[in-house]
Amino acid sequence: MDLNDKIVADTWAKSFSSAKDLPKQLTSDHRSFTSFNNQQQQKKWEVSSILDYNNRIQPPFPEFNHTPEAPRNHNSQIKGPDREDMQSNEKPDNKRFQEWDPRVMLNNLSFLEDKIHQLQDLVHLIVGRRGRVLGQSDELATQQQQLITADLTSIIVQLISTAGSLLPSIKHTLSTANPAIGQLGQLGSMLFPPTNSLNGVVLQQNSGGSKVSGQSNQIDLTVNCGTEQNYAAEEHDPKDDDDDADEGENLAPGSYEILQLEKEEILAPHTHFCMICGKGFKRDANLRMHMRGHGDEYKTPAALAKPNKDSSEPMLLKRYSCPYAGCKRNKDHKKFQPLKTILCVKNHYKRTHCDKSYTCSRCNTKKFSVIADLKTHEKHCGRDKWLCSCGTTFSRKDKLFGHIALFQGHTPALPLDETKPSSLPSDRTENNESKLGNIGFNFSASGSGGNAIQNMVDVKGAVDDPAAYFSPLNFDPCNIPGFHEFPRPTFEESDGFFSFPIPGACNYNQKTGGDSGSNDLE
Amino acid sequence: MTSDSLKNQRQKHNGNEEALQNSSNSCPFESLTQDIIFAILDSLALTHDSLSLKSFSLTSKSFYYLESLHRKSLKPLRSQLLPRILHRYSSISRLDLTLCPRVDDHTLSSISSLCKSRLRSIDLSRSRFFTSSGLSYSVTNCSFLVEIDLSNATTLTDSAAAVIAEAKNLERLWLVRCKLISDIGIGCVAVGCRKLRLLSLKWCCRVSDLGVGLIAMKCEDLRSLDLSYLPITEKCLSSILRLQSLEDLVLVACVGLDDDGLRTLKHGCRSLERLDVSNCQSIGHLGLSSFTEGSTCLRLLVLSYGCSVTAVAAKCLQNFSLLQSIKLDGCLVTCCGMKAIGNWCASLVELSLSKCSGVTDVGLCSIVETQKELKKLDITCCRWISYISIDSNTRSCTSLTSLRMESCTQVSKEAFVLIGKCCPFLEELDVTDNEIDDEGLKSISSCSKLCSLKVGICLNVTDQGLISIGMSCSELAELDLYRCLGITDVGVASVAQGCPKLRVINVEYCNKVIDTSLRMLSNCLGLKALEARGCPCISSVGLLAIAEGCRLLTMLDIKNCYNINDSGMVSLACYSQNLKQINLSYCSVTDVGLLALASIRQLQNMTVLHLTGLTPNGLASALLAS
């Protein structure tokens, strides 16, 4: 519950800050990239505004990115006849909204209108096609379905945000009165695709962006959820997920926009900086606590309170791109798979494109670039005692036996501490009989043909000095020369599989099935 | 006699043999061709008589050479001599090391370097002190090993199993009581030895479903599988039952198997012929019927000490048309159940109801009246049956060869007369603790093929009955006269004269038996076991006669024979070189006798309770000398 609580609070804070920052953002719309980088290096800007900049910079990119998506753009050029219906539906909202900000409202509505027409046309098109070509392949059908759901998602987001901006006072009282419902709704939106009206109502105030029941969105939500569960040990700011979703109006049509952080930003240890002394923090709340030391004006309840997310701005989905060229998570990649949150970006970048600097203190073999991965591994280190001759380790014996039953020639490998005592006397007898040439052969006999364990054992056998067997570090695999070369990639692979279990394997099924796995390989 | 004189005596003995050898140098056997000699050797080997082969090879130098050339199987007494023995016998393919308790890695490596790829079979079930590295020599050098018996190697671990897995040609493997071998080791074996046909994992209590499942998955040629006492469940059973050629499945005391699990199995094994599920109390007839479904070839079914055999249970099993043998020892058998068995479509050859509760005359009659082909019937301790059962049994099952009816106390003595009259083919009869009398024995003596007769605790039996047995049962090999107090020398002498093939005789607590009997028994040259516990009248003189005559004696029980002293032991030490087991508790044997016994090389088991003449020093020196 704690986690959800925080998420709710943070999303609130963000929408609030976004609302405050809106004018500033509008003016700073055309800032250049370089200036942004400078700001980043100086570390003097408040983080939320930095992120705002980031968002402002993006609009050219999404347009650029969305052009290859042929079907959608194609549909967007077709105008539908149902305009009047839409308008009549929207009218009451429209009137009230004009009291707030008519221009923005109009923008919103016209966008919505366009969107709905596009969707209508698309459906028309699909219906027509289906009539002609009966034997349509399933793949195409699902593609179309995805397209529709994506568009629907976008429309619903818009609707919610527009409606939300109409009723700021009501929204405020409701949310403060029922924080539990808000949490519940948030939880529901994270774990399950929200289906009922309650969730819809509540989420409307919290974070419209994460609420939508579109299919692609579901996938991303669950993935996000999974990662959060996996790496809960690491500090992360869920507010990053929903940050500054306030400029959907000017966006090109599309269900999400793509953001790309720079490498330095990804690797920066802190994301919140004190404007006075420049100290960095990982959490906004910590920064606020810190700020109290700078004077009484920061001790007021208003300054200490969580920034209210009172934004009337629409939330458009944010997706992130990895700055590493050629990566599948990079937006220039052919099969680009966006990352859901900044946290995902950070973890992905560290895991995939950075050195592994954290070594497990127990096994001294496995290395990690994300400290949470190390902590997760350390919980299970030494428990993966079931070893196949191919070098793959398993935490459960039945998994090992399933693996062996599946593959020809793989055998269960003995744990290293068991092969040793047996090799010791054989070595002795060898010496007794002065048949030294035999030794490699006999050793290889204990493994199975042509596999990792045999290699390992052979290497052991090749060690001339029998004293090596008696060294105190005997059971440490590191001690054996050549151990590193062979089995480690497979160790890593298995580790990847097990440390990233459900989200990658199950929920990411449609396009990213293998991607999450390959992501964690190196 | 001292040990010195003993040595002298042995030297003399050896000298005699040498003389024999020398004199035969000029014998006419030299003219025989090699083929004929090999044929003779083969027929000698069939008798399983090691002595005849030995004496054959001692006939002449060429015979000695040819015998060593031809010999395939070897059962050495001492592992120390193995290198020399293997030099002599160059074509050994089967090595039985059960008499060598100490076989270390060095021995194994020398064996493997001498035998190379000729060796097909090695039996290490009684040996210790070897490790996995020793095994790896054998496995790598003798690449055509087909059979390995590693039973009782309780110190072997998974690494040894991994070594065995390198024997790619292995077909038969016994790992009984290898308690340290786990699933991992068995998994190695499963992957390595794909040609396995026989595997015994009895008492390998660390092996579970996973290992067994993998065996069933990888070794598709398995014919025989023993999984007794393993903690397995139905999970591995489903893959076992999928084996195409499995014939023999032993699941004794697999307590993890129960009805609920077995009911999930969808199919039985079609090729299964023998199934043993004794001591599986939680397997009821439902589970059994579900996992034998489709096993139409089933011939032998052992359900001992399991579920109760009711009419329903018996009906579940009635579809095995080829079923020949069923063992229901220790089960609760109802009358209806027995009637249902009688109505089975199969014609049973063997039925065992020993220690079954609930066996009545009505039930047994209903079985034997329909199952006329019955050859073996075991109704041990069925205390409720009477003359009626035996009557109908003998009338319908005339081809009976084996009848065990120990402690059927309600059967009257007239019944035994019927047995003798109606069952002329009887070979084995156990009437221990019954009312049988001389009349019955006289009638039974008409069974000329009788080779095993047990009349222990039959107080009505006297010399008269025994004389008639001795007169006509010349095939008798085993006779049990335990506590037949009416027996005297006359009876034993008649048996000893009339039954030259006698191998085992038990005269325990027949207190009227004296040295004369032993002297007569010494005519039975094949005597292997003599149990004369509690016969106070026999002395060292009788023992000397036995030792001189019965050179094959391997088992001797002379507990409570107070009159036997050191001289008896010395005579044993002189002549009974095959003695393996002796019990001399309460005898008058002292240090000297024990030291003499210590010179018997094959002696493995010696019980020396309450030997008042024995000192600690004497025992120590005897142990050191042996």
PDB file of C-alpha atoms in Angstrom, chain A residues 4 30 54 77 82 99 136 173 180 186 199-200 248 279 336 351 406 436 504:
ATOM      1  CA  ASN A   4       0.778   2.959  -4.205  1.00  0.00           C
ATOM      2  CA  HIS A  30      11.478  26.505 -28.598  1.00  0.00           C
ATOM      3  CA  ASN A  54      12.646  17.690 -22.098  1.00  0.00           C
ATOM      4  CA  GLN A  77      -6.070  12.169 -43.706  1.00  0.00           C
ATOM      5  CA  ASP A  82     -19.960  12.396 -38.138  1.00  0.00           C
ATOM      6  CA  GLU A  99     -14.678  29.837 -18.545  1.00  0.00           C
ATOM      7  CA  GLN A 136      -7.925 -12.398 -43.751  1.00  0.00           C
ATOM      8  CA  THR A 173     -12.776  17.675  -3.196  1.00  0.00           C
ATOM      9  CA  ALA A 180      -8.280   5.331  -0.578  1.00  0.00           C
ATOM     10  CA  GLN A 186      -4.172   3.371  -9.121  1.00  0.00           C
ATOM     11  CA  ASN A 199     -11.712   3.145 -11.684  1.00  0.00           C
ATOM     12  CA  GLY A 200     -12.428   5.411 -14.531  1.00  0.00           C
ATOM     13  CA  GLY A 248      -0.929  16.744 -25.925  1.00  0.00           C
ATOM     14  CA  LYS A 279      22.875  19.082  -3.516  1.00  0.00           C
ATOM     15  CA  PHE A 336      11.595  -0.134 -31.860  1.00  0.00           C
ATOM     16  CA  ARG A 351      22.136  -3.345 -17.850  1.00  0.00           C
ATOM     17  CA  LEU A 406      14.592 -32.138 -23.345  1.00  0.00           C
ATOM     18  CA  LEU A 436      50.446 -39.777 -16.121  1.00  0.00           C
ATOM     19  CA  GLY A 504       9.212 -10.412 -19.919  1.00  0.00           C
TER      20      GLY A 504
END
